[in-house]
Amino acid sequence: MQEFFDICAEIESTMCLIYRRMAHAMRGNEKLQELMLQLAKDEADHANQVRYARVLPQSESFAGVKIGKSRLELLLLKAQSLLRDLENDPPTEKQALLKAIELEEEFIGVHVCTAVEFKDEKLKERFRMLARDDEKHVGTLRNYFNEVYCPAT
C-alpha cells in the first residue's frame, strides 16, 4: 500500500513540474501562464494529500488497491517522459493545452479516490474532493482551449 502512495505522490509531483514548465514556456500569455501555475499549485497540494494518506494507519483507513502497480508505473513514466520533452523542446500553447488535457483525463482513471478501497468515509470524501479538482482541471483546460482555438462564430 505504501508503494502505491509513493508512486501516486510522484505522479502528482511530476504533474506539478509539468505545469510549471508549461507556464514558463507561456511567458507571452499571462492568462495561460496563470492557469498553468494554478494547476501546478493544485497538483503540489494533491501530492501532499497523497503523502498524508501514506502515513495513516493502513489497516484502519484502507481495504486495498484496485489498480495494478504496473499501470501506475507506466503513467509515471509517461509523465516523466513528457517532463523531459518539455525541458528539451518547449511546446506551443496549443500543444501544451492538448497534452495537459490528455494527461488529466488519463490520470483521473487512477486517482486515489477510484484506485483505493477506503474503510474511513471521511478520508474517502477527502480524496473525492481531490478527484473533483482533477475533473475541474479538465473542464478549465477544455474551456480555455475552446475559447482560444474553437471560438463560436
Tab-separated table of N, CA and C in Angstrom:
chain	number	residue	atom	x	y	z
A	1	MET	N	0.821	-1.197	0.000
A	1	MET	CA	0.000	0.000	0.000
A	1	MET	C	0.868	1.266	0.000
A	2	GLN	N	1.936	1.252	0.777
A	2	GLN	CA	2.791	2.437	0.834
A	2	GLN	C	3.458	2.706	-0.502
A	3	GLU	N	3.851	1.647	-1.198
A	3	GLU	CA	4.458	1.822	-2.513
A	3	GLU	C	3.454	2.459	-3.483
A	4	PHE	N	2.202	2.066	-3.386
A	4	PHE	CA	1.136	2.661	-4.190
A	4	PHE	C	1.090	4.170	-3.967
A	5	PHE	N	1.068	4.578	-2.703
A	5	PHE	CA	1.014	6.003	-2.392
A	5	PHE	C	2.279	6.731	-2.837
A	6	ASP	N	3.427	6.066	-2.727
A	6	ASP	CA	4.673	6.682	-3.189
A	6	ASP	C	4.610	6.983	-4.682
A	7	ILE	N	4.125	6.026	-5.466
A	7	ILE	CA	4.028	6.232	-6.917
A	7	ILE	C	3.017	7.328	-7.231
A	8	CYS	N	1.869	7.302	-6.554
A	8	CYS	CA	0.849	8.331	-6.783
A	8	CYS	C	1.381	9.723	-6.445
A	9	ALA	N	2.099	9.847	-5.337
A	9	ALA	CA	2.668	11.148	-4.957
A	9	ALA	C	3.686	11.603	-5.998
A	10	GLU	N	4.459	10.667	-6.520
A	10	GLU	CA	5.448	11.007	-7.554
A	10	GLU	C	4.752	11.470	-8.833
A	11	ILE	N	3.642	10.846	-9.180
A	11	ILE	CA	2.872	11.284	-10.357
A	11	ILE	C	2.378	12.713	-10.146
A	12	GLU	N	1.794	12.975	-8.978
A	12	GLU	CA	1.271	14.322	-8.692
A	12	GLU	C	2.401	15.356	-8.715
A	13	SER	N	3.545	15.018	-8.127
A	13	SER	CA	4.691	15.935	-8.118
A	13	SER	C	5.205	16.193	-9.531
A	14	THR	N	5.229	15.155	-10.338
A	14	THR	CA	5.674	15.303	-11.725
A	14	THR	C	4.698	16.178	-12.506
A	15	MET	N	3.412	15.996	-12.258
A	15	MET	CA	2.416	16.854	-12.919
A	15	MET	C	2.622	18.315	-12.515
A	16	CYS	N	2.943	18.549	-11.255
A	16	CYS	CA	3.227	19.906	-10.795
A	16	CYS	C	4.382	20.498	-11.599
A	17	LEU	N	5.444	19.739	-11.763
A	17	LEU	CA	6.600	20.213	-12.531
A	17	LEU	C	6.252	20.436	-14.000
A	18	ILE	N	5.427	19.558	-14.544
A	18	ILE	CA	4.993	19.713	-15.942
A	18	ILE	C	4.265	21.048	-16.114
A	19	TYR	N	3.330	21.340	-15.218
A	19	TYR	CA	2.582	22.591	-15.337
A	19	TYR	C	3.485	23.806	-15.139
A	20	ARG	N	4.463	23.696	-14.264
A	20	ARG	CA	5.398	24.814	-14.087
A	20	ARG	C	6.226	25.037	-15.358
A	21	ARG	N	6.680	23.952	-15.973
A	21	ARG	CA	7.441	24.070	-17.229
A	21	ARG	C	6.564	24.693	-18.311
A	22	MET	N	5.317	24.234	-18.376
A	22	MET	CA	4.405	24.798	-19.375
A	22	MET	C	4.187	26.287	-19.117
A	23	ALA	N	4.022	26.657	-17.856
A	23	ALA	CA	3.830	28.074	-17.518
A	23	ALA	C	5.046	28.884	-17.942
A	24	HIS	N	6.216	28.347	-17.704
A	24	HIS	CA	7.451	29.034	-18.095
A	24	HIS	C	7.507	29.242	-19.617
A	25	ALA	N	7.013	28.264	-20.360
A	25	ALA	CA	7.010	28.350	-21.818
A	25	ALA	C	5.951	29.330	-22.332
A	26	MET	N	4.994	29.693	-21.500
A	26	MET	CA	3.872	30.548	-21.917
A	26	MET	C	4.057	31.993	-21.458
A	27	ARG	N	5.276	32.428	-21.326
A	27	ARG	CA	5.556	33.768	-20.790
A	27	ARG	C	4.814	34.887	-21.493
A	28	GLY	N	4.547	34.744	-22.763
A	28	GLY	CA	3.873	35.798	-23.510
A	28	GLY	C	2.365	35.823	-23.326
A	29	ASN	N	1.823	34.830	-22.652
A	29	ASN	CA	0.382	34.729	-22.473
A	29	ASN	C	0.091	34.650	-20.976
A	30	GLU	N	-0.157	35.805	-20.387
A	30	GLU	CA	-0.326	35.884	-18.935
A	30	GLU	C	-1.493	35.034	-18.430
A	31	LYS	N	-2.590	35.031	-19.158
A	31	LYS	CA	-3.758	34.266	-18.725
A	31	LYS	C	-3.456	32.761	-18.693
A	32	LEU	N	-2.823	32.260	-19.736
A	32	LEU	CA	-2.486	30.843	-19.786
A	32	LEU	C	-1.397	30.511	-18.765
A	33	GLN	N	-0.459	31.406	-18.597
A	33	GLN	CA	0.592	31.191	-17.605
A	33	GLN	C	-0.020	31.084	-16.197
A	34	GLU	N	-0.950	31.970	-15.879
A	34	GLU	CA	-1.622	31.916	-14.574
A	34	GLU	C	-2.394	30.607	-14.407
A	35	LEU	N	-3.059	30.174	-15.458
A	35	LEU	CA	-3.802	28.912	-15.407
A	35	LEU	C	-2.854	27.755	-15.110
A	36	MET	N	-1.738	27.696	-15.827
A	36	MET	CA	-0.781	26.607	-15.629
A	36	MET	C	-0.175	26.646	-14.220
A	37	LEU	N	0.103	27.837	-13.714
A	37	LEU	CA	0.653	27.952	-12.359
A	37	LEU	C	-0.368	27.532	-11.307
A	38	GLN	N	-1.640	27.823	-11.541
A	38	GLN	CA	-2.681	27.380	-10.608
A	38	GLN	C	-2.785	25.851	-10.614
A	39	LEU	N	-2.718	25.258	-11.793
A	39	LEU	CA	-2.760	23.802	-11.890
A	39	LEU	C	-1.542	23.187	-11.192
A	40	ALA	N	-0.385	23.808	-11.337
A	40	ALA	CA	0.825	23.325	-10.660
A	40	ALA	C	0.630	23.367	-9.150
A	41	LYS	N	0.056	24.448	-8.659
A	41	LYS	CA	-0.211	24.585	-7.221
A	41	LYS	C	-1.166	23.498	-6.744
A	42	ASP	N	-2.210	23.252	-7.514
A	42	ASP	CA	-3.181	22.210	-7.155
A	42	ASP	C	-2.517	20.834	-7.111
A	43	GLU	N	-1.674	20.556	-8.090
A	43	GLU	CA	-1.009	19.244	-8.128
A	43	GLU	C	-0.047	19.077	-6.951
A	44	ALA	N	0.630	20.144	-6.567
A	44	ALA	CA	1.512	20.086	-5.394
A	44	ALA	C	0.694	19.771	-4.144
A	45	ASP	N	-0.478	20.389	-4.037
A	45	ASP	CA	-1.363	20.094	-2.902
A	45	ASP	C	-1.818	18.636	-2.939
A	46	HIS	N	-2.148	18.137	-4.115
A	46	HIS	CA	-2.569	16.737	-4.246
A	46	HIS	C	-1.445	15.801	-3.807
A	47	ALA	N	-0.210	16.118	-4.190
A	47	ALA	CA	0.935	15.288	-3.786
A	47	ALA	C	1.042	15.254	-2.263
A	48	ASN	N	0.836	16.391	-1.630
A	48	ASN	CA	0.890	16.438	-0.168
A	48	ASN	C	-0.226	15.620	0.463
A	49	GLN	N	-1.404	15.646	-0.140
A	49	GLN	CA	-2.524	14.853	0.385
A	49	GLN	C	-2.236	13.357	0.265
A	50	VAL	N	-1.631	12.959	-0.826
A	50	VAL	CA	-1.281	11.545	-1.017
A	50	VAL	C	-0.205	11.138	-0.006
A	51	ARG	N	0.758	12.011	0.215
A	51	ARG	CA	1.793	11.715	1.219
A	51	ARG	C	1.174	11.583	2.609
A	52	TYR	N	0.175	12.402	2.882
A	52	TYR	CA	-0.547	12.311	4.151
A	52	TYR	C	-1.214	10.937	4.279
A	53	ALA	N	-1.847	10.482	3.219
A	53	ALA	CA	-2.526	9.181	3.250
A	53	ALA	C	-1.527	8.055	3.511
A	54	ARG	N	-0.329	8.222	3.025
A	54	ARG	CA	0.701	7.191	3.184
A	54	ARG	C	1.040	6.930	4.642
A	55	VAL	N	0.978	7.950	5.483
A	55	VAL	CA	1.371	7.783	6.881
A	55	VAL	C	0.211	7.417	7.812
A	56	LEU	N	-0.985	7.330	7.262
A	56	LEU	CA	-2.140	6.931	8.076
A	56	LEU	C	-2.069	5.444	8.410
A	57	PRO	N	-2.734	5.041	9.488
A	57	PRO	CA	-2.780	3.603	9.803
A	57	PRO	C	-3.499	2.850	8.680
A	58	GLN	N	-2.748	2.075	7.922
A	58	GLN	CA	-3.260	1.417	6.725
A	58	GLN	C	-4.448	0.510	7.011
A	59	SER	N	-4.366	-0.306	8.035
A	59	SER	CA	-5.421	-1.290	8.295
A	59	SER	C	-6.730	-0.645	8.729
A	60	GLU	N	-6.662	0.560	9.297
A	60	GLU	CA	-7.878	1.259	9.737
A	60	GLU	C	-8.470	2.147	8.641
A	61	SER	N	-7.636	2.546	7.695
A	61	SER	CA	-8.057	3.531	6.708
A	61	SER	C	-8.414	2.954	5.344
A	62	PHE	N	-7.714	1.870	4.959
A	62	PHE	CA	-7.851	1.354	3.597
A	62	PHE	C	-8.092	-0.152	3.601
A	63	ALA	N	-8.892	-0.594	2.615
A	63	ALA	CA	-9.159	-2.032	2.478
A	63	ALA	C	-8.303	-2.657	1.382
A	64	GLY	N	-7.791	-1.850	0.466
A	64	GLY	CA	-6.969	-2.392	-0.611
A	64	GLY	C	-6.869	-1.447	-1.793
A	65	VAL	N	-6.141	-1.904	-2.796
A	65	VAL	CA	-5.908	-1.134	-4.017
A	65	VAL	C	-6.563	-1.865	-5.184
A	66	LYS	N	-7.201	-1.106	-6.073
A	66	LYS	CA	-7.908	-1.684	-7.215
A	66	LYS	C	-7.151	-1.561	-8.535
A	67	ILE	N	-5.960	-0.968	-8.493
A	67	ILE	CA	-5.197	-0.733	-9.716
A	67	ILE	C	-3.815	-1.359	-9.563
A	68	GLY	N	-3.365	-2.002	-10.617
A	68	GLY	CA	-2.064	-2.655	-10.577
A	68	GLY	C	-0.905	-1.676	-10.590
A	69	LYS	N	0.160	-2.082	-9.935
A	69	LYS	CA	1.373	-1.271	-9.855
A	69	LYS	C	1.925	-0.959	-11.247
A	70	SER	N	1.847	-1.904	-12.149
A	70	SER	CA	2.407	-1.687	-13.487
A	70	SER	C	1.688	-0.549	-14.214
A	71	ARG	N	0.390	-0.431	-14.035
A	71	ARG	CA	-0.351	0.673	-14.681
A	71	ARG	C	0.103	2.017	-14.118
A	72	LEU	N	0.271	2.075	-12.802
A	72	LEU	CA	0.737	3.309	-12.186
A	72	LEU	C	2.141	3.664	-12.663
A	73	GLU	N	3.006	2.670	-12.699
A	73	GLU	CA	4.382	2.918	-13.132
A	73	GLU	C	4.425	3.390	-14.576
A	74	LEU	N	3.567	2.845	-15.407
A	74	LEU	CA	3.505	3.271	-16.800
A	74	LEU	C	3.087	4.736	-16.907
A	75	LEU	N	2.098	5.140	-16.115
A	75	LEU	CA	1.656	6.532	-16.132
A	75	LEU	C	2.735	7.459	-15.588
A	76	LEU	N	3.444	7.009	-14.574
A	76	LEU	CA	4.547	7.812	-14.045
A	76	LEU	C	5.629	7.994	-15.113
A	77	LEU	N	5.963	6.924	-15.806
A	77	LEU	CA	6.957	7.022	-16.878
A	77	LEU	C	6.492	7.971	-17.979
A	78	LYS	N	5.214	7.930	-18.290
A	78	LYS	CA	4.661	8.824	-19.318
A	78	LYS	C	4.802	10.284	-18.881
A	79	ALA	N	4.473	10.553	-17.614
A	79	ALA	CA	4.587	11.913	-17.105
A	79	ALA	C	6.055	12.362	-17.075
A	80	GLN	N	6.942	11.488	-16.637
A	80	GLN	CA	8.369	11.826	-16.596
A	80	GLN	C	8.925	12.063	-17.995
A	81	SER	N	8.478	11.282	-18.951
A	81	SER	CA	8.905	11.446	-20.335
A	81	SER	C	8.451	12.799	-20.874
A	82	LEU	N	7.205	13.164	-20.579
A	82	LEU	CA	6.703	14.465	-21.026
A	82	LEU	C	7.516	15.590	-20.384
A	83	LEU	N	7.837	15.457	-19.116
A	83	LEU	CA	8.617	16.486	-18.443
A	83	LEU	C	9.974	16.667	-19.132
A	84	ARG	N	10.621	15.570	-19.455
A	84	ARG	CA	11.907	15.646	-20.177
A	84	ARG	C	11.721	16.314	-21.540
A	85	ASP	N	10.660	15.939	-22.238
A	85	ASP	CA	10.387	16.542	-23.549
A	85	ASP	C	10.181	18.050	-23.429
A	86	LEU	N	9.470	18.464	-22.384
A	86	LEU	CA	9.213	19.896	-22.183
A	86	LEU	C	10.499	20.660	-21.905
A	87	GLU	N	11.410	20.015	-21.203
A	87	GLU	CA	12.689	20.661	-20.900
A	87	GLU	C	13.531	20.832	-22.162
A	88	ASN	N	13.445	19.864	-23.064
A	88	ASN	CA	14.249	19.896	-24.281
A	88	ASN	C	13.616	20.693	-25.408
A	89	ASP	N	12.284	20.701	-25.455
A	89	ASP	CA	11.573	21.332	-26.562
A	89	ASP	C	10.260	21.924	-26.051
A	90	PRO	N	10.285	23.167	-25.576
A	90	PRO	CA	9.060	23.772	-25.041
A	90	PRO	C	7.914	23.725	-26.059
A	91	PRO	N	6.702	23.428	-25.592
A	91	PRO	CA	5.563	23.284	-26.507
A	91	PRO	C	4.975	24.631	-26.914
A	92	THR	N	4.212	24.583	-27.991
A	92	THR	CA	3.384	25.736	-28.328
A	92	THR	C	2.241	25.765	-27.320
A	93	GLU	N	1.525	26.864	-27.296
A	93	GLU	CA	0.382	26.958	-26.379
A	93	GLU	C	-0.629	25.850	-26.663
A	94	LYS	N	-0.921	25.653	-27.920
A	94	LYS	CA	-1.904	24.647	-28.307
A	94	LYS	C	-1.441	23.249	-27.895
A	95	GLN	N	-0.165	22.933	-28.155
A	95	GLN	CA	0.363	21.619	-27.772
A	95	GLN	C	0.302	21.425	-26.259
A	96	ALA	N	0.646	22.468	-25.508
A	96	ALA	CA	0.628	22.376	-24.048
A	96	ALA	C	-0.782	22.094	-23.537
A	97	LEU	N	-1.751	22.797	-24.075
A	97	LEU	CA	-3.135	22.587	-23.651
A	97	LEU	C	-3.618	21.172	-23.982
A	98	LEU	N	-3.358	20.735	-25.196
A	98	LEU	CA	-3.806	19.399	-25.596
A	98	LEU	C	-3.139	18.310	-24.754
A	99	LYS	N	-1.855	18.456	-24.483
A	99	LYS	CA	-1.139	17.468	-23.680
A	99	LYS	C	-1.646	17.486	-22.237
A	100	ALA	N	-1.913	18.662	-21.697
A	100	ALA	CA	-2.427	18.772	-20.332
A	100	ALA	C	-3.809	18.117	-20.215
A	101	ILE	N	-4.666	18.351	-21.193
A	101	ILE	CA	-5.996	17.726	-21.194
A	101	ILE	C	-5.860	16.207	-21.249
A	102	GLU	N	-5.009	15.726	-22.148
A	102	GLU	CA	-4.810	14.279	-22.291
A	102	GLU	C	-4.338	13.642	-20.979
A	103	LEU	N	-3.347	14.263	-20.346
A	103	LEU	CA	-2.819	13.704	-19.101
A	103	LEU	C	-3.847	13.730	-17.983
A	104	GLU	N	-4.526	14.847	-17.827
A	104	GLU	CA	-5.538	14.944	-16.762
A	104	GLU	C	-6.616	13.875	-16.949
A	105	GLU	N	-7.059	13.681	-18.183
A	105	GLU	CA	-8.090	12.668	-18.439
A	105	GLU	C	-7.574	11.267	-18.116
A	106	GLU	N	-6.334	11.007	-18.468
A	106	GLU	CA	-5.763	9.697	-18.210
A	106	GLU	C	-5.567	9.446	-16.709
A	107	PHE	N	-5.139	10.465	-15.993
A	107	PHE	CA	-4.860	10.293	-14.571
A	107	PHE	C	-6.122	10.250	-13.719
A	108	ILE	N	-7.226	10.750	-14.229
A	108	ILE	CA	-8.485	10.643	-13.481
A	108	ILE	C	-8.811	9.174	-13.210
A	109	GLY	N	-8.499	8.314	-14.165
A	109	GLY	CA	-8.790	6.886	-14.019
A	109	GLY	C	-7.988	6.183	-12.945
A	110	VAL	N	-6.882	6.779	-12.519
A	110	VAL	CA	-6.064	6.148	-11.479
A	110	VAL	C	-5.967	7.021	-10.229
A	111	HIS	N	-6.856	7.967	-10.132
A	111	HIS	CA	-6.845	8.828	-8.947
A	111	HIS	C	-7.050	7.975	-7.701
A	112	VAL	N	-6.443	8.397	-6.603
A	112	VAL	CA	-6.540	7.648	-5.345
A	112	VAL	C	-7.998	7.341	-5.001
A	113	CYS	N	-8.882	8.276	-5.280
A	113	CYS	CA	-10.299	8.085	-4.953
A	113	CYS	C	-10.887	6.863	-5.645
A	114	THR	N	-10.496	6.624	-6.884
A	114	THR	CA	-11.040	5.487	-7.635
A	114	THR	C	-10.159	4.248	-7.531
A	115	ALA	N	-8.901	4.427	-7.128
A	115	ALA	CA	-7.942	3.327	-7.129
A	115	ALA	C	-7.836	2.601	-5.793
A	116	VAL	N	-8.379	3.187	-4.738
A	116	VAL	CA	-8.239	2.630	-3.398
A	116	VAL	C	-9.615	2.311	-2.822
A	117	GLU	N	-9.679	1.226	-2.085
A	117	GLU	CA	-10.882	0.899	-1.315
A	117	GLU	C	-10.689	1.473	0.084
A	118	PHE	N	-11.558	2.380	0.462
A	118	PHE	CA	-11.448	3.065	1.754
A	118	PHE	C	-12.297	2.385	2.807
A	119	LYS	N	-11.814	2.396	4.032
A	119	LYS	CA	-12.609	1.992	5.188
A	119	LYS	C	-13.150	3.234	5.898
A	120	ASP	N	-12.380	4.303	5.839
A	120	ASP	CA	-12.710	5.557	6.516
A	120	ASP	C	-13.474	6.473	5.555
A	121	GLU	N	-14.743	6.727	5.857
A	121	GLU	CA	-15.594	7.529	4.960
A	121	GLU	C	-15.136	8.982	4.848
A	122	LYS	N	-14.633	9.561	5.934
A	122	LYS	CA	-14.158	10.950	5.875
A	122	LYS	C	-12.937	11.053	4.957
A	123	LEU	N	-12.091	10.091	5.057
A	123	LEU	CA	-10.911	10.062	4.194
A	123	LEU	C	-11.326	9.869	2.733
A	124	LYS	N	-12.293	9.000	2.524
A	124	LYS	CA	-12.797	8.768	1.166
A	124	LYS	C	-13.342	10.067	0.577
A	125	GLU	N	-14.068	10.826	1.359
A	125	GLU	CA	-14.626	12.095	0.885
A	125	GLU	C	-13.513	13.103	0.589
A	126	ARG	N	-12.488	13.089	1.407
A	126	ARG	CA	-11.353	13.988	1.185
A	126	ARG	C	-10.737	13.724	-0.195
A	127	PHE	N	-10.573	12.454	-0.552
A	127	PHE	CA	-9.983	12.129	-1.841
A	127	PHE	C	-10.992	12.281	-2.981
A	128	ARG	N	-12.260	12.194	-2.695
A	128	ARG	CA	-13.259	12.519	-3.722
A	128	ARG	C	-13.148	13.982	-4.122
A	129	MET	N	-12.889	14.842	-3.136
A	129	MET	CA	-12.732	16.269	-3.432
A	129	MET	C	-11.524	16.500	-4.341
A	130	LEU	N	-10.447	15.771	-4.118
A	130	LEU	CA	-9.276	15.898	-4.987
A	130	LEU	C	-9.597	15.415	-6.405
A	131	ALA	N	-10.364	14.339	-6.496
A	131	ALA	CA	-10.758	13.827	-7.814
A	131	ALA	C	-11.623	14.858	-8.542
A	132	ARG	N	-12.500	15.521	-7.803
A	132	ARG	CA	-13.320	16.569	-8.426
A	132	ARG	C	-12.444	17.722	-8.907
A	133	ASP	N	-11.383	18.026	-8.158
A	133	ASP	CA	-10.441	19.056	-8.616
A	133	ASP	C	-9.859	18.680	-9.972
A	134	ASP	N	-9.464	17.416	-10.118
A	134	ASP	CA	-8.889	16.974	-11.388
A	134	ASP	C	-9.908	17.058	-12.515
A	135	GLU	N	-11.153	16.743	-12.221
A	135	GLU	CA	-12.200	16.872	-13.231
A	135	GLU	C	-12.391	18.340	-13.615
A	136	LYS	N	-12.287	19.224	-12.630
A	136	LYS	CA	-12.378	20.659	-12.911
A	136	LYS	C	-11.201	21.110	-13.778
A	137	HIS	N	-10.022	20.527	-13.515
A	137	HIS	CA	-8.856	20.875	-14.333
A	137	HIS	C	-9.145	20.597	-15.803
A	138	VAL	N	-9.703	19.434	-16.076
A	138	VAL	CA	-10.015	19.074	-17.460
A	138	VAL	C	-10.988	20.090	-18.048
A	139	GLY	N	-12.030	20.421	-17.300
A	139	GLY	CA	-13.013	21.389	-17.774
A	139	GLY	C	-12.413	22.759	-18.017
A	140	THR	N	-11.576	23.208	-17.108
A	140	THR	CA	-10.930	24.509	-17.249
A	140	THR	C	-10.024	24.541	-18.472
A	141	LEU	N	-9.236	23.491	-18.638
A	141	LEU	CA	-8.341	23.412	-19.796
A	141	LEU	C	-9.129	23.357	-21.104
A	142	ARG	N	-10.187	22.546	-21.133
A	142	ARG	CA	-11.014	22.443	-22.342
A	142	ARG	C	-11.681	23.780	-22.671
A	143	ASN	N	-12.206	24.440	-21.640
A	143	ASN	CA	-12.862	25.730	-21.860
A	143	ASN	C	-11.880	26.745	-22.437
A	144	TYR	N	-10.687	26.792	-21.875
A	144	TYR	CA	-9.682	27.723	-22.390
A	144	TYR	C	-9.324	27.368	-23.831
A	145	PHE	N	-9.096	26.080	-24.089
A	145	PHE	CA	-8.756	25.640	-25.441
A	145	PHE	C	-9.852	26.038	-26.423
A	146	ASN	N	-11.100	25.751	-26.072
A	146	ASN	CA	-12.222	26.068	-26.971
A	146	ASN	C	-12.375	27.571	-27.174
A	147	GLU	N	-12.150	28.324	-26.122
A	147	GLU	CA	-12.248	29.786	-26.209
A	147	GLU	C	-11.222	30.359	-27.193
A	148	VAL	N	-10.008	29.804	-27.167
A	148	VAL	CA	-8.924	30.326	-27.989
A	148	VAL	C	-8.872	29.701	-29.378
A	149	TYR	N	-9.070	28.389	-29.452
A	149	TYR	CA	-8.834	27.663	-30.709
A	149	TYR	C	-10.123	27.248	-31.442
A	150	CYS	N	-11.245	27.325	-30.782
A	150	CYS	CA	-12.527	26.949	-31.408
A	150	CYS	C	-13.597	27.977	-31.074
A	151	PRO	N	-13.333	29.242	-31.320
A	151	PRO	CA	-14.302	30.252	-30.921
A	151	PRO	C	-15.624	30.104	-31.663
A	152	ALA	N	-16.701	30.396	-30.958
A	152	ALA	CA	-18.032	30.351	-31.563
A	152	ALA	C	-18.148	31.468	-32.585
A	153	THR	N	-18.761	31.141	-33.691
A	153	THR	CA	-18.900	32.161	-34.744
A	153	THR	C	-20.303	32.654	-34.849
